[in-house]
N, CA, C and O atoms as a GROMACS GRO file, in nm:
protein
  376
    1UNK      N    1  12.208 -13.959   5.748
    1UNK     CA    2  12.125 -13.875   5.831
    1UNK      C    3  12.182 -13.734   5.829
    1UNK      O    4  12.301 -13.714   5.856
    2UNK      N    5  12.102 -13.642   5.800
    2UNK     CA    6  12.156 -13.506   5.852
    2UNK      C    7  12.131 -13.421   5.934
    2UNK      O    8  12.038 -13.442   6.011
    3UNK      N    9  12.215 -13.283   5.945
    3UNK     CA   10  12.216 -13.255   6.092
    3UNK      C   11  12.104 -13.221   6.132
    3UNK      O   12  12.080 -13.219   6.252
    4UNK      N   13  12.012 -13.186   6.038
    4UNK     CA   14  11.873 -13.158   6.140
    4UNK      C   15  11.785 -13.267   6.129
    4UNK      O   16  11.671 -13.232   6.159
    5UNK      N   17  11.796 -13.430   6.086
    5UNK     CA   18  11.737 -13.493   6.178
    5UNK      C   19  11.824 -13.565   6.246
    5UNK      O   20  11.798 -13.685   6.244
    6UNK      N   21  11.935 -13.529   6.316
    6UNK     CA   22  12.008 -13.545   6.425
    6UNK      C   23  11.944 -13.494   6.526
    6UNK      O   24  11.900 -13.557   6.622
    7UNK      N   25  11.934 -13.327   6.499
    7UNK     CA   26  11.907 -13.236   6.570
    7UNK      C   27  11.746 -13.318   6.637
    7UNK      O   28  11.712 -13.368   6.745
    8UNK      N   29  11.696 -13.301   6.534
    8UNK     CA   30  11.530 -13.352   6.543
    8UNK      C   31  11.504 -13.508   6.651
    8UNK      O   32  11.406 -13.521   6.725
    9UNK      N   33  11.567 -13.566   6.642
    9UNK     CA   34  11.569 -13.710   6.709
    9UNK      C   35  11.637 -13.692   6.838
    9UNK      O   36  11.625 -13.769   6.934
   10UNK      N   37  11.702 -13.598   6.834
   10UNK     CA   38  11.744 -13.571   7.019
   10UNK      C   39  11.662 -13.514   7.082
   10UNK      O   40  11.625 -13.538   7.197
   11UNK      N   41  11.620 -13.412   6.992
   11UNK     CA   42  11.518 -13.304   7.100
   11UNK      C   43  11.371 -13.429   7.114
   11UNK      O   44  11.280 -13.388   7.186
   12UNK      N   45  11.355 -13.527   7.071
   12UNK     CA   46  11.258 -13.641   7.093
   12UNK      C   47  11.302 -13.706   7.190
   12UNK      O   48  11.228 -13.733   7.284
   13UNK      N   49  11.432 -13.746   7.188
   13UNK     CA   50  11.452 -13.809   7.350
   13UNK      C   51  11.446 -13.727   7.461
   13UNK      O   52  11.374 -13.738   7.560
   14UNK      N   53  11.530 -13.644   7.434
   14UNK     CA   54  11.512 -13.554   7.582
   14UNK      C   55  11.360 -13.510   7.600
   14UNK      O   56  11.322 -13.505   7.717
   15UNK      N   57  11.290 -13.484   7.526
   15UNK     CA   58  11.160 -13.477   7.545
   15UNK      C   59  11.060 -13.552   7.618
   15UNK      O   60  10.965 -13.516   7.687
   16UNK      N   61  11.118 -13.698   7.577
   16UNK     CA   62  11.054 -13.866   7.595
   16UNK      C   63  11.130 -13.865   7.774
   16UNK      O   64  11.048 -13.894   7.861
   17UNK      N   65  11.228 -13.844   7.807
   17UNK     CA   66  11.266 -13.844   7.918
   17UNK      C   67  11.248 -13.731   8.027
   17UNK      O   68  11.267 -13.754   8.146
   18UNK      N   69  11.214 -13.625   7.984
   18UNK     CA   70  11.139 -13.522   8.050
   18UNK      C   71  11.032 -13.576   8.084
   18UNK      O   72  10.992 -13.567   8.200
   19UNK      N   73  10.960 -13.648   7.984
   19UNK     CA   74  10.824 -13.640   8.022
   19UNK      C   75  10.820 -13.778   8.095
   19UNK      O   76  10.737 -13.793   8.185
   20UNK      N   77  10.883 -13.854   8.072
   20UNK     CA   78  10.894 -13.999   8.137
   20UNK      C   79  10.878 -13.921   8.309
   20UNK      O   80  10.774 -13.914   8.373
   21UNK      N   81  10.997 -13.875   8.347
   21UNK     CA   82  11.032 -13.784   8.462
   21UNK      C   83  10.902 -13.729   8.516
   21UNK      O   84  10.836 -13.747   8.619
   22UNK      N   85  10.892 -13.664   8.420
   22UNK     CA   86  10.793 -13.562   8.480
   22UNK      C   87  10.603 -13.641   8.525
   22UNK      O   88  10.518 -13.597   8.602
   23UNK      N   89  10.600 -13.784   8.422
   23UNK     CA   90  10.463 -13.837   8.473
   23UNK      C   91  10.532 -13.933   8.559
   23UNK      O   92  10.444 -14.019   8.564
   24UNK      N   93  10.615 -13.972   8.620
   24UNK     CA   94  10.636 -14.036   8.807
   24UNK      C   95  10.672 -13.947   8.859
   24UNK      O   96  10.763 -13.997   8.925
   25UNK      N   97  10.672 -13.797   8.894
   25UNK     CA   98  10.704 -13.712   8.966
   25UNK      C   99  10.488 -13.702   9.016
   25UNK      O  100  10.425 -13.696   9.121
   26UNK      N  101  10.458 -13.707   8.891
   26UNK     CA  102  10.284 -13.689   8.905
   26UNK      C  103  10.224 -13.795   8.968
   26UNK      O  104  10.135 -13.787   9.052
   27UNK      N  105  10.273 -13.893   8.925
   27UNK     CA  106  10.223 -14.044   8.967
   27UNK      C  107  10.268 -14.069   9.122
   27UNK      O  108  10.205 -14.158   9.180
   28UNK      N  109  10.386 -13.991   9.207
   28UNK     CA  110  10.432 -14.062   9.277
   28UNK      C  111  10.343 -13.906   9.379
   28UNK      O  112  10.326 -13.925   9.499
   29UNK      N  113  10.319 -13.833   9.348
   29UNK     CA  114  10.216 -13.700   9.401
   29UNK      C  115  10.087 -13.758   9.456
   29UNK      O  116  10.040 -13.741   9.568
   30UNK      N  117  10.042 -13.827   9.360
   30UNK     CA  118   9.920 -13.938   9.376
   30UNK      C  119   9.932 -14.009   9.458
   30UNK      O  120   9.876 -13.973   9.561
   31UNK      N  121   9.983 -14.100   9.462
   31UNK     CA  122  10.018 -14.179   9.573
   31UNK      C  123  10.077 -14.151   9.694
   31UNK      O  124  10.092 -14.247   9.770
   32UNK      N  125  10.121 -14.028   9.735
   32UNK     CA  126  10.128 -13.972   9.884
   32UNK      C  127  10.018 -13.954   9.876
   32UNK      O  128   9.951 -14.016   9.958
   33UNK      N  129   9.956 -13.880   9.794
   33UNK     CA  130   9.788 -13.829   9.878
   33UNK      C  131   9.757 -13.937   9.909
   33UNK      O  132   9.724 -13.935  10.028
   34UNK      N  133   9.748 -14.037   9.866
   34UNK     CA  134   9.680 -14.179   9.916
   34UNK      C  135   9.698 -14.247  10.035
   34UNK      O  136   9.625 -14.325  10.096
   35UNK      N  137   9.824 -14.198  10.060
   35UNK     CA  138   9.924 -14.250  10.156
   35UNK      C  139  10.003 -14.371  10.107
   35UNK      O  140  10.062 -14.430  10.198
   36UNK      N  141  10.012 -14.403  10.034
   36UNK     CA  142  10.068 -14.483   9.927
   36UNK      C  143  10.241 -14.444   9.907
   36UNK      O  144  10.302 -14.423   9.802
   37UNK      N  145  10.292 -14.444  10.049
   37UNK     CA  146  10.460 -14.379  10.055
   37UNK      C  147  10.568 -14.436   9.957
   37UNK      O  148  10.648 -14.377   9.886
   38UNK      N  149  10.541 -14.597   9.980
   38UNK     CA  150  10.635 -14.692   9.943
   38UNK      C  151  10.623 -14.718   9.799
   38UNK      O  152  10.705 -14.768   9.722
   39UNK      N  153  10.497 -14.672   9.777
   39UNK     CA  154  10.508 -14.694   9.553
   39UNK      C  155  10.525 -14.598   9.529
   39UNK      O  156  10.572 -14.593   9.415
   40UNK      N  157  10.506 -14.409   9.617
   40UNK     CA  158  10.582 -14.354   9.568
   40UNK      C  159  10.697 -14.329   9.575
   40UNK      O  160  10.738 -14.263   9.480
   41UNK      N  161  10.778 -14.357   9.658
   41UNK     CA  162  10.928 -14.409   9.636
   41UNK      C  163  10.980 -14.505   9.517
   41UNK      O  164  11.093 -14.511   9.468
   42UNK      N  165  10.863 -14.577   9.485
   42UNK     CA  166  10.943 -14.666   9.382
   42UNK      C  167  10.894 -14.541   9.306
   42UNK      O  168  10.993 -14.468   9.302
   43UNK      N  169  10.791 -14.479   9.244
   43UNK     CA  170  10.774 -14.371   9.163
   43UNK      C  171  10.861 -14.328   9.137
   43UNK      O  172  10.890 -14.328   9.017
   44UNK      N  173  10.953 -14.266   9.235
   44UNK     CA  174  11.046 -14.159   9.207
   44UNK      C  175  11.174 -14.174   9.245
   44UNK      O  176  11.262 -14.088   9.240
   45UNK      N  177  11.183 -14.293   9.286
   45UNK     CA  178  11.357 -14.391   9.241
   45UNK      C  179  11.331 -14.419   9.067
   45UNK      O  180  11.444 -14.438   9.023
   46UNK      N  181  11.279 -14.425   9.006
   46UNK     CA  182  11.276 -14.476   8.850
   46UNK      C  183  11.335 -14.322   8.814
   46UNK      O  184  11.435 -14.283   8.755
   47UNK      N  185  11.208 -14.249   8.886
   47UNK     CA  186  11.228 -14.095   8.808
   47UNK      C  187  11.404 -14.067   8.803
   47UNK      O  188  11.475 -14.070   8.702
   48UNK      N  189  11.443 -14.043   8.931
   48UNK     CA  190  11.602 -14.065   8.939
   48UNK      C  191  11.670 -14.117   8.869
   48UNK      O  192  11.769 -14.065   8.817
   49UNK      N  193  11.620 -14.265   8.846
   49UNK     CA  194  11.716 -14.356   8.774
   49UNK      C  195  11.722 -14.256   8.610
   49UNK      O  196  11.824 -14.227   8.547
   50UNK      N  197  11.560 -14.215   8.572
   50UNK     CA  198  11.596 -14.181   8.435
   50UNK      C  199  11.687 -14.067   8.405
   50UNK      O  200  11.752 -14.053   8.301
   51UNK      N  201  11.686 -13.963   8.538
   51UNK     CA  202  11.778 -13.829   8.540
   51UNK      C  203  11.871 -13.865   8.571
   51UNK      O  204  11.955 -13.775   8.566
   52UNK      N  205  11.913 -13.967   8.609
   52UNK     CA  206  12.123 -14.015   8.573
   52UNK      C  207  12.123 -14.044   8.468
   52UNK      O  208  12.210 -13.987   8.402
   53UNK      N  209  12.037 -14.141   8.394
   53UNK     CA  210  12.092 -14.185   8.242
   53UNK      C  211  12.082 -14.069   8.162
   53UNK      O  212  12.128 -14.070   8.048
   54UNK      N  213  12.039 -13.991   8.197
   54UNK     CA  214  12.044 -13.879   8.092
   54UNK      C  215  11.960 -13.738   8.141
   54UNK      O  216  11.845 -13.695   8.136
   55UNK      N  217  12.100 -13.695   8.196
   55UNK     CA  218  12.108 -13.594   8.315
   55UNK      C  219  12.104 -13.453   8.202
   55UNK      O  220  12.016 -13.385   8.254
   56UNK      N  221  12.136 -13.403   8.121
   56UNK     CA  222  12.059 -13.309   8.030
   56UNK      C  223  11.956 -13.301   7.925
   56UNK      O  224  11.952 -13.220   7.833
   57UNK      N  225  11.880 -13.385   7.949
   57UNK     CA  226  11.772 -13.391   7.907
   57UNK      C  227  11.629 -13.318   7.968
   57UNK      O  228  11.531 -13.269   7.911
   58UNK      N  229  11.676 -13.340   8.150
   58UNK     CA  230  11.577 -13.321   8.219
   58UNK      C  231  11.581 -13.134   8.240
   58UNK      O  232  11.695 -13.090   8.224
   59UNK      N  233  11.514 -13.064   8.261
   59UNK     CA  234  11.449 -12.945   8.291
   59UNK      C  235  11.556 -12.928   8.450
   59UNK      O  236  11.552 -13.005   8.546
   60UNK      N  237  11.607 -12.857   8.442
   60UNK     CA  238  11.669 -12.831   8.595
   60UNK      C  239  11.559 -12.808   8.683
   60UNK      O  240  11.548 -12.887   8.776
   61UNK      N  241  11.435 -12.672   8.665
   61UNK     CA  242  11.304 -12.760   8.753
   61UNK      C  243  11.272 -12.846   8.795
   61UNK      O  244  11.255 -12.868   8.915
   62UNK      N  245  11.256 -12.922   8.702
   62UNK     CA  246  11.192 -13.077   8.722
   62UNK      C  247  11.309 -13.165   8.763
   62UNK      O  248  11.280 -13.272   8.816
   63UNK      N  249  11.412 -13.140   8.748
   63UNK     CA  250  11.552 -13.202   8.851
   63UNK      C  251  11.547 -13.180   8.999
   63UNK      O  252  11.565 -13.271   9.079
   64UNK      N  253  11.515 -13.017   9.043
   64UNK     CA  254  11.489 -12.962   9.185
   64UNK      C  255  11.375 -13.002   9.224
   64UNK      O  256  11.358 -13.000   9.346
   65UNK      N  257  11.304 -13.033   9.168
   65UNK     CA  258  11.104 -13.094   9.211
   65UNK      C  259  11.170 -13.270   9.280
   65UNK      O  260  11.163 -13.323   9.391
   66UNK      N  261  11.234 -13.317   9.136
   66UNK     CA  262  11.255 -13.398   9.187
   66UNK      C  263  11.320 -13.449   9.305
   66UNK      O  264  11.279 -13.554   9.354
   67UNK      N  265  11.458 -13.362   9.378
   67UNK     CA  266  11.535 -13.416   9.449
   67UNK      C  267  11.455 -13.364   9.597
   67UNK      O  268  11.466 -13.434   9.698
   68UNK      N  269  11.386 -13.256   9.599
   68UNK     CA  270  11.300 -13.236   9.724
   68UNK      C  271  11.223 -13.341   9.744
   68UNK      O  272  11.219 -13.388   9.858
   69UNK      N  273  11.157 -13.393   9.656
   69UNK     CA  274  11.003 -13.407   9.691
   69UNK      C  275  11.091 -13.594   9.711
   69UNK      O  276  11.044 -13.689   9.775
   70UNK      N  277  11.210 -13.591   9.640
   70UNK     CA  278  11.240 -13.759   9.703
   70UNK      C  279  11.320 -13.770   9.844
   70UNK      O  280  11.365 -13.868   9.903
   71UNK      N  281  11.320 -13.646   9.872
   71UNK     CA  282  11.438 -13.626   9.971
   71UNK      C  283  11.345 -13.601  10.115
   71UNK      O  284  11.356 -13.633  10.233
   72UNK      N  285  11.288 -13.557  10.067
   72UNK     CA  286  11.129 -13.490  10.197
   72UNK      C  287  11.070 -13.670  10.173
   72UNK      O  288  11.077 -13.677  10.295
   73UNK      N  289  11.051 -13.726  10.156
   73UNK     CA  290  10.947 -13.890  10.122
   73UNK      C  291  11.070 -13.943  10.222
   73UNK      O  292  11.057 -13.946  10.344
   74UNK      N  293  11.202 -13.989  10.143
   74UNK     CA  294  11.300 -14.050  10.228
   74UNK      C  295  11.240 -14.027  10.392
   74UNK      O  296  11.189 -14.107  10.471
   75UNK      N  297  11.275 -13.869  10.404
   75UNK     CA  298  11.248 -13.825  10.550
   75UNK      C  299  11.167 -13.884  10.617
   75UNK      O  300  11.177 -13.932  10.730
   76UNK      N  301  11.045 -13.880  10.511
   76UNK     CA  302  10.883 -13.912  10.589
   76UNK      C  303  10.909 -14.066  10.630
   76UNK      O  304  10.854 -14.106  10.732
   77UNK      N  305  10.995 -14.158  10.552
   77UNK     CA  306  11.014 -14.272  10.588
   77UNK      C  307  11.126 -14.313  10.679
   77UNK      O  308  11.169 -14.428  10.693
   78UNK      N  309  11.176 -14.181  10.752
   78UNK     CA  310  11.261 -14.224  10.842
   78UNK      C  311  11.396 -14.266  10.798
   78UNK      O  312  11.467 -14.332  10.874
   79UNK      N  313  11.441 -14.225  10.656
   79UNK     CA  314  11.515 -14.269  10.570
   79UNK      C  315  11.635 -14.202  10.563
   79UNK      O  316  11.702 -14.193  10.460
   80UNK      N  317  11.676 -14.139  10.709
   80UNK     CA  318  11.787 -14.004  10.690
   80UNK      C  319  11.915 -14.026  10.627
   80UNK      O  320  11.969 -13.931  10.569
   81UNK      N  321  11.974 -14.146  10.632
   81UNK     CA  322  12.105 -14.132  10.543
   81UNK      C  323  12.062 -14.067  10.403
   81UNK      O  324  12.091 -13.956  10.358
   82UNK      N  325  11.980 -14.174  10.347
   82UNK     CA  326  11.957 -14.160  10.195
   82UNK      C  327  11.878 -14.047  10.172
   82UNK      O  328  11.836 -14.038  10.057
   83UNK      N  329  11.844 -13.950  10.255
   83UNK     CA  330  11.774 -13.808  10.249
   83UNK      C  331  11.945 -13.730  10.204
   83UNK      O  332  11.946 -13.664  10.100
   84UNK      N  333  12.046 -13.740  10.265
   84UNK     CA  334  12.146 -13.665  10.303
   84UNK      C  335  12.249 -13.685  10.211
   84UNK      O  336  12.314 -13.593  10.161
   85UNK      N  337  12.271 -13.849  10.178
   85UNK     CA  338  12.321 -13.878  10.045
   85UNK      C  339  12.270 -13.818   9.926
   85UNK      O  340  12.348 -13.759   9.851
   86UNK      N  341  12.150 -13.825   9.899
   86UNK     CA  342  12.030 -13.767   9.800
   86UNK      C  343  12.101 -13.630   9.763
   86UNK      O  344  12.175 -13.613   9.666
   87UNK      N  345  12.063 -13.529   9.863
   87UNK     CA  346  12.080 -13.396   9.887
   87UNK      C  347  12.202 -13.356   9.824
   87UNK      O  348  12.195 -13.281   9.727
   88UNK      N  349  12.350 -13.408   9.879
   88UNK     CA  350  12.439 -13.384   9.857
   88UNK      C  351  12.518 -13.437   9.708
   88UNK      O  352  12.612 -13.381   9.651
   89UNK      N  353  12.462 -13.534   9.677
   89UNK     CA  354  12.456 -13.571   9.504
   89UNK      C  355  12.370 -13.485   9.408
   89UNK      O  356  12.414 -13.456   9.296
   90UNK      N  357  12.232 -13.439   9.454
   90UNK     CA  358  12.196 -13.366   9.347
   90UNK      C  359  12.281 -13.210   9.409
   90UNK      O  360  12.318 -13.141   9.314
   91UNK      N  361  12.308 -13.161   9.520
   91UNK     CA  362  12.376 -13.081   9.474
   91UNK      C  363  12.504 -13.078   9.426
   91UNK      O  364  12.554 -12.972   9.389
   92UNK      N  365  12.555 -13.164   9.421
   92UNK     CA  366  12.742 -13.154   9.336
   92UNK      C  367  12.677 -13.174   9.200
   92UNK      O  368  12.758 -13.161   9.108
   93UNK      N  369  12.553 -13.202   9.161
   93UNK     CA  370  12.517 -13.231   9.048
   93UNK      C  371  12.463 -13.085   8.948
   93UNK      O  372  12.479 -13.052   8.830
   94UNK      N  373  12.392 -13.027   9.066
   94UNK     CA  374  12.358 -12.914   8.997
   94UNK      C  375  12.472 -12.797   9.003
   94UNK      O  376  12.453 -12.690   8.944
   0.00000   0.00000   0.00000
């Protein structure tokens, strides 16, 4: 293999995981409007899960979209540790 389809096959994952990210950040948007709290939490616990396995891949945007909008849901669910844990991991993270 050479270096540019090295090059070429990474910028496909991080891509594939951006966008993984980025359609349950959409999907889990949907489902608050619905009122649908609790699938979007699972929505956007996956989303999470995929921005630890591969934490430069994701868009630092779409890292900050993400940790509000799971951190504000926690809230809405009365969820304050794991709002505060949340918070304080994505920021030592960023």
């Amino acid at each position: 293999m050479t270096n540019a389809e090295s090059t070429t096959s990474a910028e496909v994952n991080a891509a594939s995981s951006q966008a993984r990210v980025s359609a349950h950040l959409d999907r889990a948007s949907e489902l608050q409007y619905q009122g649908k709290l609790s699938e979007a939490l699972r929505e956007l616990e996956a989303a999470l899960s995929i921005a630890h396995a591969k934490p430069y891949e994701i868009e630092f945007m779409t890292r900050v979209r993400l940790g509000m909008t799971l951190a504000d849901l926690y809230l809405a669910l009365d969820r304050l540790e794991d709002a505060r844990t949340l918070a304080i991991n994505e920021a030592a993270f960023t």
